[in-house]
């Protein structure tokens, strides 16, 4: 089973190998524009959260192949542990770092202070601003999954088209899952297209982070540098404790992005 990566070229931006001469296998050496990554903080008992997800869906449709998202659940009164328990400890770390307010809330490329409502024009404007900027680093690669062992072999290439403003960057790889059926307050009212019967179809759900939460260190970050990183990751059959959710290999995706700062 071969999975293509989703790769982000953003200002937020194992085995490691630095190469300056050979050509990369997966990544372009040409200057490109940034992609945009929306981290959306959400919860199943949050009645307005489907409104936020609908807003993000419209942005994704507006910029196909350029904007990507992850829905982060962190245990709280609005994100319970009954089935399907979508909370993750690493998602809780990200929530504590960036979202001190209510939900739904969103960050775009971790490039602004605080969070915004994902369905507001401010979120769409932040996405547009990021897409207009040149990427310091291009990101590409491949994931190959053995369906018998559930081991994913992950290769990521980073090619710096210009110098980063930070001598050390941080590569993060997330695994998300689509099409998880479960309860969701407000789903039938704010986002009925994601309802299947009386169940909500949870999309872009953070299941795990393969790297440390804040990424693996990457250096040097100077123009014309090619860096290759490889990982092996065992995909668990069920994630979440208690009341975990089956990890369906046909509905998972991997997102890689490079950040200029660790947090």
mmCIF file of C-alpha atoms in Angstrom:
data_model
loop_
_atom_site.group_PDB
_atom_site.id
_atom_site.type_symbol
_atom_site.label_atom_id
_atom_site.label_comp_id
_atom_site.label_asym_id
_atom_site.label_seq_id
_atom_site.Cartn_x
_atom_site.Cartn_y
_atom_site.Cartn_z
ATOM 1 C CA UNK A 1 0.000 0.000 0.000
ATOM 2 C CA UNK A 2 1.500 3.301 -1.062
ATOM 3 C CA UNK A 3 0.396 6.582 0.481
ATOM 4 C CA UNK A 4 1.308 9.969 -0.879
ATOM 5 C CA UNK A 5 2.354 12.558 1.622
ATOM 6 C CA UNK A 6 0.747 15.931 2.052
ATOM 7 C CA UNK A 7 3.642 18.380 2.211
ATOM 8 C CA UNK A 8 3.576 21.965 3.357
ATOM 9 C CA UNK A 9 5.975 24.757 2.508
ATOM 10 C CA UNK A 10 5.285 27.229 5.272
ATOM 11 C CA UNK A 11 7.129 29.719 7.417
ATOM 12 C CA UNK A 12 6.109 27.970 10.650
ATOM 13 C CA UNK A 13 7.588 25.926 9.027
ATOM 14 C CA UNK A 14 15.444 8.963 12.299
ATOM 15 C CA UNK A 15 18.106 9.075 9.977
ATOM 16 C CA UNK A 16 19.188 12.362 8.506
ATOM 17 C CA UNK A 17 21.416 12.993 5.514
ATOM 18 C CA UNK A 18 22.522 16.327 4.070
ATOM 19 C CA UNK A 19 23.330 16.382 0.376
ATOM 20 C CA UNK A 20 24.330 19.357 -1.766
ATOM 21 C CA UNK A 21 25.135 17.779 -5.126
ATOM 22 C CA UNK A 22 22.613 15.086 -6.054
ATOM 23 C CA UNK A 23 19.122 15.781 -7.283
ATOM 24 C CA UNK A 24 16.188 15.046 -4.970
ATOM 25 C CA UNK A 25 13.768 12.210 -5.795
ATOM 26 C CA UNK A 26 10.550 13.754 -4.539
ATOM 27 C CA UNK A 27 10.941 17.494 -4.093
ATOM 28 C CA UNK A 28 11.319 20.365 -6.525
ATOM 29 C CA UNK A 29 14.409 22.578 -6.513
ATOM 30 C CA UNK A 30 12.452 25.486 -8.010
ATOM 31 C CA UNK A 31 11.200 28.383 -5.898
ATOM 32 C CA UNK A 32 7.565 27.801 -4.942
ATOM 33 C CA UNK A 33 4.856 29.563 -2.985
ATOM 34 C CA UNK A 34 3.905 28.440 0.478
ATOM 35 C CA UNK A 35 1.017 26.135 1.162
ATOM 36 C CA UNK A 36 -1.293 26.857 4.092
ATOM 37 C CA UNK A 37 -1.954 24.607 7.073
ATOM 38 C CA UNK A 38 -4.993 25.184 9.272
ATOM 39 C CA UNK A 39 -4.867 23.619 12.727
ATOM 40 C CA UNK A 40 -8.442 23.616 13.975
ATOM 41 C CA UNK A 41 -9.246 23.122 17.658
ATOM 42 C CA UNK A 42 -12.557 21.353 18.054
ATOM 43 C CA UNK A 43 -14.688 19.044 20.203
ATOM 44 C CA UNK A 44 -17.657 16.692 19.845
ATOM 45 C CA UNK A 45 -19.802 18.496 22.429
ATOM 46 C CA UNK A 46 -19.099 21.914 20.897
ATOM 47 C CA UNK A 47 -22.290 22.857 19.078
ATOM 48 C CA UNK A 48 -20.631 25.549 16.962
ATOM 49 C CA UNK A 49 -17.618 23.450 15.902
ATOM 50 C CA UNK A 50 -19.304 22.016 12.778
ATOM 51 C CA UNK A 51 -19.752 25.637 11.657
ATOM 52 C CA UNK A 52 -15.971 26.044 11.899
ATOM 53 C CA UNK A 53 -15.371 22.824 9.993
ATOM 54 C CA UNK A 54 -17.754 23.949 7.268
ATOM 55 C CA UNK A 55 -15.809 27.203 6.984
ATOM 56 C CA UNK A 56 -12.529 25.340 6.602
ATOM 57 C CA UNK A 57 -14.088 23.008 4.024
ATOM 58 C CA UNK A 58 -14.951 26.035 1.896
ATOM 59 C CA UNK A 59 -11.338 27.257 2.079
ATOM 60 C CA UNK A 60 -10.069 23.789 1.093
ATOM 61 C CA UNK A 61 -12.407 23.800 -1.917
ATOM 62 C CA UNK A 62 -11.224 27.279 -2.916
ATOM 63 C CA UNK A 63 -7.540 26.268 -2.948
ATOM 64 C CA UNK A 64 -7.349 22.574 -3.880
ATOM 65 C CA UNK A 65 -3.933 21.085 -3.274
ATOM 66 C CA UNK A 66 -2.686 24.254 -1.562
ATOM 67 C CA UNK A 67 -4.477 24.294 1.796
ATOM 68 C CA UNK A 68 -4.516 21.440 4.315
ATOM 69 C CA UNK A 69 -6.018 21.011 7.744
ATOM 70 C CA UNK A 70 -6.051 18.935 10.910
ATOM 71 C CA UNK A 71 -8.821 18.766 13.518
ATOM 72 C CA UNK A 72 -7.371 18.606 17.026
ATOM 73 C CA UNK A 73 -9.415 17.213 19.919
ATOM 74 C CA UNK A 74 -8.124 17.727 23.457
ATOM 75 C CA UNK A 75 -9.898 16.241 26.460
ATOM 76 C CA UNK A 76 -12.202 18.756 28.106
ATOM 77 C CA UNK A 77 -15.870 19.213 28.903
ATOM 78 C CA UNK A 78 -16.383 19.686 25.149
ATOM 79 C CA UNK A 79 -14.193 16.776 24.052
ATOM 80 C CA UNK A 80 -15.270 13.702 26.030
ATOM 81 C CA UNK A 81 -13.623 10.278 26.216
ATOM 82 C CA UNK A 82 -16.708 8.208 25.359
ATOM 83 C CA UNK A 83 -16.686 6.530 21.941
ATOM 84 C CA UNK A 84 -15.329 7.741 19.609
ATOM 85 C CA UNK A 85 -12.542 9.149 21.789
ATOM 86 C CA UNK A 86 -10.654 11.439 19.392
ATOM 87 C CA UNK A 87 -8.375 13.017 21.995
ATOM 88 C CA UNK A 88 -4.597 12.691 21.792
ATOM 89 C CA UNK A 89 -1.914 13.694 24.281
ATOM 90 C CA UNK A 90 0.103 15.455 21.585
ATOM 91 C CA UNK A 91 -2.988 17.297 20.418
ATOM 92 C CA UNK A 92 -3.460 18.452 24.007
ATOM 93 C CA UNK A 93 0.112 19.834 23.998
ATOM 94 C CA UNK A 94 -0.609 21.866 20.879
ATOM 95 C CA UNK A 95 -3.897 23.093 22.315
ATOM 96 C CA UNK A 96 -2.257 24.243 25.554
ATOM 97 C CA UNK A 97 0.421 26.090 23.605
ATOM 98 C CA UNK A 98 -1.796 27.955 21.164
ATOM 99 C CA UNK A 99 -5.437 28.047 22.229
ATOM 100 C CA UNK A 100 -6.276 29.520 25.614
ATOM 101 C CA UNK A 101 -9.778 30.536 24.529
ATOM 102 C CA UNK A 102 -12.863 28.685 23.373
ATOM 103 C CA UNK A 103 -13.543 26.459 20.401
ATOM 104 C CA UNK A 104 -13.875 26.334 17.463
ATOM 105 C CA UNK A 105 -10.582 28.110 16.895
ATOM 106 C CA UNK A 106 -7.871 27.935 14.265
ATOM 107 C CA UNK A 107 -4.219 28.726 13.595
ATOM 108 C CA UNK A 108 -2.885 29.307 10.063
ATOM 109 C CA UNK A 109 0.774 28.323 9.627
ATOM 110 C CA UNK A 110 1.314 29.242 13.289
ATOM 111 C CA UNK A 111 2.148 32.659 11.902
ATOM 112 C CA UNK A 112 -0.070 34.935 13.996
ATOM 113 C CA UNK A 113 -0.702 35.585 17.662
ATOM 114 C CA UNK A 114 -3.729 33.831 19.081
ATOM 115 C CA UNK A 115 -6.434 31.973 17.201
ATOM 116 C CA UNK A 116 -9.289 32.996 14.925
ATOM 117 C CA UNK A 117 -12.723 31.538 14.238
ATOM 118 C CA UNK A 118 -12.214 29.090 11.353
ATOM 119 C CA UNK A 119 -15.401 30.206 9.593
ATOM 120 C CA UNK A 120 -14.623 33.956 9.765
ATOM 121 C CA UNK A 121 -13.211 36.032 6.932
ATOM 122 C CA UNK A 122 -10.122 36.629 9.066
ATOM 123 C CA UNK A 123 -9.176 32.972 8.717
ATOM 124 C CA UNK A 124 -9.606 33.053 4.947
ATOM 125 C CA UNK A 125 -7.541 36.266 4.765
ATOM 126 C CA UNK A 126 -4.697 34.686 6.749
ATOM 127 C CA UNK A 127 -4.683 31.743 4.357
ATOM 128 C CA UNK A 128 -4.540 34.072 1.354
ATOM 129 C CA UNK A 129 -1.620 35.982 2.899
ATOM 130 C CA UNK A 130 0.381 32.807 3.424
ATOM 131 C CA UNK A 131 -0.272 31.500 -0.081
ATOM 132 C CA UNK A 132 1.119 34.704 -1.594
ATOM 133 C CA UNK A 133 4.534 34.330 0.054
ATOM 134 C CA UNK A 134 7.590 32.465 -1.205
ATOM 135 C CA UNK A 135 8.498 29.244 0.582
ATOM 136 C CA UNK A 136 11.957 29.064 2.090
ATOM 137 C CA UNK A 137 11.923 25.257 1.829
ATOM 138 C CA UNK A 138 10.173 22.794 -0.464
ATOM 139 C CA UNK A 139 8.949 19.553 1.086
ATOM 140 C CA UNK A 140 8.239 16.247 -0.659
ATOM 141 C CA UNK A 141 8.387 12.508 -0.129
ATOM 142 C CA UNK A 142 6.538 9.212 0.067
ATOM 143 C CA UNK A 143 4.943 6.862 2.601
ATOM 144 C CA UNK A 144 4.811 3.102 1.899
ATOM 145 C CA UNK A 145 2.676 0.966 4.244
ATOM 146 C CA UNK A 146 2.896 -2.805 4.629
ATOM 147 C CA UNK A 147 -0.752 -3.699 5.336
ATOM 148 C CA UNK A 148 0.222 -6.985 7.006
ATOM 149 C CA UNK A 149 2.660 -5.521 9.544
ATOM 150 C CA UNK A 150 1.100 -2.033 9.560
ATOM 151 C CA UNK A 151 4.593 -0.556 9.373
ATOM 152 C CA UNK A 152 4.877 2.712 7.451
ATOM 153 C CA UNK A 153 8.205 3.601 5.862
ATOM 154 C CA UNK A 154 8.328 7.361 5.547
ATOM 155 C CA UNK A 155 10.795 9.368 3.471
ATOM 156 C CA UNK A 156 10.807 13.169 3.559
ATOM 157 C CA UNK A 157 12.987 15.470 1.476
ATOM 158 C CA UNK A 158 13.554 19.142 2.272
ATOM 159 C CA UNK A 159 15.134 21.445 -0.294
ATOM 160 C CA UNK A 160 15.956 24.991 0.738
ATOM 161 C CA UNK A 161 15.475 27.454 -2.102
ATOM 162 C CA UNK A 162 16.662 30.322 0.102
ATOM 163 C CA UNK A 163 18.047 30.846 3.583
ATOM 164 C CA UNK A 164 15.725 30.435 6.533
ATOM 165 C CA UNK A 165 15.791 33.197 9.134
ATOM 166 C CA UNK A 166 16.482 30.501 11.762
ATOM 167 C CA UNK A 167 19.633 28.370 11.792
ATOM 168 C CA UNK A 168 17.590 25.393 13.009
ATOM 169 C CA UNK A 169 14.136 24.446 11.731
ATOM 170 C CA UNK A 170 11.744 21.727 12.908
ATOM 171 C CA UNK A 171 10.119 19.013 10.793
ATOM 172 C CA UNK A 172 6.768 17.674 12.050
ATOM 173 C CA UNK A 173 4.886 14.711 10.596
ATOM 174 C CA UNK A 174 1.238 14.191 11.564
ATOM 175 C CA UNK A 175 -1.102 11.311 10.819
ATOM 176 C CA UNK A 176 -4.770 12.174 10.317
ATOM 177 C CA UNK A 177 -7.834 10.055 9.650
ATOM 178 C CA UNK A 178 -11.028 10.683 7.705
ATOM 179 C CA UNK A 179 -14.504 9.181 7.894
ATOM 180 C CA UNK A 180 -14.773 8.444 11.617
ATOM 181 C CA UNK A 181 -18.457 8.143 12.493
ATOM 182 C CA UNK A 182 -19.624 9.401 15.868
ATOM 183 C CA UNK A 183 -21.653 11.965 17.735
ATOM 184 C CA UNK A 184 -21.234 15.700 17.187
ATOM 185 C CA UNK A 185 -23.315 18.467 18.703
ATOM 186 C CA UNK A 186 -24.587 20.893 16.068
ATOM 187 C CA UNK A 187 -23.601 18.692 13.144
ATOM 188 C CA UNK A 188 -27.084 18.334 11.686
ATOM 189 C CA UNK A 189 -27.698 22.086 11.946
ATOM 190 C CA UNK A 190 -24.386 23.685 10.915
ATOM 191 C CA UNK A 191 -22.846 21.038 8.641
ATOM 192 C CA UNK A 192 -25.544 18.571 7.507
ATOM 193 C CA UNK A 193 -23.502 17.397 4.512
ATOM 194 C CA UNK A 194 -21.203 15.580 6.955
ATOM 195 C CA UNK A 195 -24.070 13.697 8.591
ATOM 196 C CA UNK A 196 -24.557 10.011 7.737
ATOM 197 C CA UNK A 197 -27.859 9.078 9.316
ATOM 198 C CA UNK A 198 -27.639 10.302 12.893
ATOM 199 C CA UNK A 199 -23.835 10.096 12.933
ATOM 200 C CA UNK A 200 -21.338 12.835 12.076
ATOM 201 C CA UNK A 201 -18.484 11.993 9.710
ATOM 202 C CA UNK A 202 -15.354 13.339 11.443
ATOM 203 C CA UNK A 203 -12.681 14.359 8.937
ATOM 204 C CA UNK A 204 -9.024 15.434 9.114
ATOM 205 C CA UNK A 205 -8.810 14.098 12.674
ATOM 206 C CA UNK A 206 -5.398 14.100 14.359
ATOM 207 C CA UNK A 207 -4.547 10.548 15.390
ATOM 208 C CA UNK A 208 -0.813 10.776 16.118
ATOM 209 C CA UNK A 209 2.376 12.736 15.495
ATOM 210 C CA UNK A 210 5.240 10.572 14.235
ATOM 211 C CA UNK A 211 7.945 13.061 15.185
ATOM 212 C CA UNK A 212 8.132 14.732 18.589
ATOM 213 C CA UNK A 213 5.198 17.106 19.039
ATOM 214 C CA UNK A 214 7.274 20.137 18.100
ATOM 215 C CA UNK A 215 9.242 18.384 15.368
ATOM 216 C CA UNK A 216 12.705 17.015 14.677
ATOM 217 C CA UNK A 217 15.565 19.494 14.388
ATOM 218 C CA UNK A 218 16.668 20.307 10.836
ATOM 219 C CA UNK A 219 19.922 22.021 9.886
ATOM 220 C CA UNK A 220 21.601 23.583 8.000
ATOM 221 C CA UNK A 221 18.789 25.740 6.670
ATOM 222 C CA UNK A 222 20.692 27.525 3.922
ATOM 223 C CA UNK A 223 19.873 27.860 0.237
ATOM 224 C CA UNK A 224 20.620 24.865 -2.020
ATOM 225 C CA UNK A 225 20.682 22.397 0.887
ATOM 226 C CA UNK A 226 18.928 19.057 0.435
ATOM 227 C CA UNK A 227 18.040 17.103 3.577
ATOM 228 C CA UNK A 228 16.525 13.621 3.606
ATOM 229 C CA UNK A 229 14.912 12.101 6.687
ATOM 230 C CA UNK A 230 13.533 8.570 6.983
ATOM 231 C CA UNK A 231 11.246 6.995 9.588
ATOM 232 C CA UNK A 232 9.616 3.671 10.351
ATOM 233 C CA UNK A 233 6.308 3.955 12.171
ATOM 234 C CA UNK A 234 4.066 1.153 13.437
ATOM 235 C CA UNK A 235 0.431 2.119 12.930
ATOM 236 C CA UNK A 236 -1.603 0.876 15.875
ATOM 237 C CA UNK A 237 -4.881 -0.917 15.178
ATOM 238 C CA UNK A 238 -6.713 1.279 17.705
ATOM 239 C CA UNK A 239 -5.800 4.725 19.005
ATOM 240 C CA UNK A 240 -7.409 6.422 21.995
ATOM 241 C CA UNK A 241 -7.760 5.370 25.620
ATOM 242 C CA UNK A 242 -10.427 4.628 26.710
ATOM 243 C CA UNK A 243 -12.957 3.951 23.942
ATOM 244 C CA UNK A 244 -10.398 4.137 21.163
ATOM 245 C CA UNK A 245 -11.082 4.259 17.423
ATOM 246 C CA UNK A 246 -9.876 1.784 14.799
ATOM 247 C CA UNK A 247 -7.165 3.186 12.537
ATOM 248 C CA UNK A 248 -8.435 2.426 9.028
ATOM 249 C CA UNK A 249 -5.429 2.261 6.686
ATOM 250 C CA UNK A 250 -7.633 3.299 3.753
ATOM 251 C CA UNK A 251 -8.581 6.584 5.432
ATOM 252 C CA UNK A 252 -5.319 7.870 6.882
ATOM 253 C CA UNK A 253 -3.162 10.681 5.561
ATOM 254 C CA UNK A 254 0.236 12.071 6.487
ATOM 255 C CA UNK A 255 1.058 15.769 6.683
ATOM 256 C CA UNK A 256 4.629 17.081 6.861
ATOM 257 C CA UNK A 257 5.568 20.685 7.569
ATOM 258 C CA UNK A 258 8.622 22.671 8.555
ATOM 259 C CA UNK A 259 8.549 25.319 11.277
ATOM 260 C CA UNK A 260 11.098 28.019 11.990
ATOM 261 C CA UNK A 261 10.550 27.744 15.732
ATOM 262 C CA UNK A 262 10.210 24.729 18.012
ATOM 263 C CA UNK A 263 6.880 25.937 19.384
#
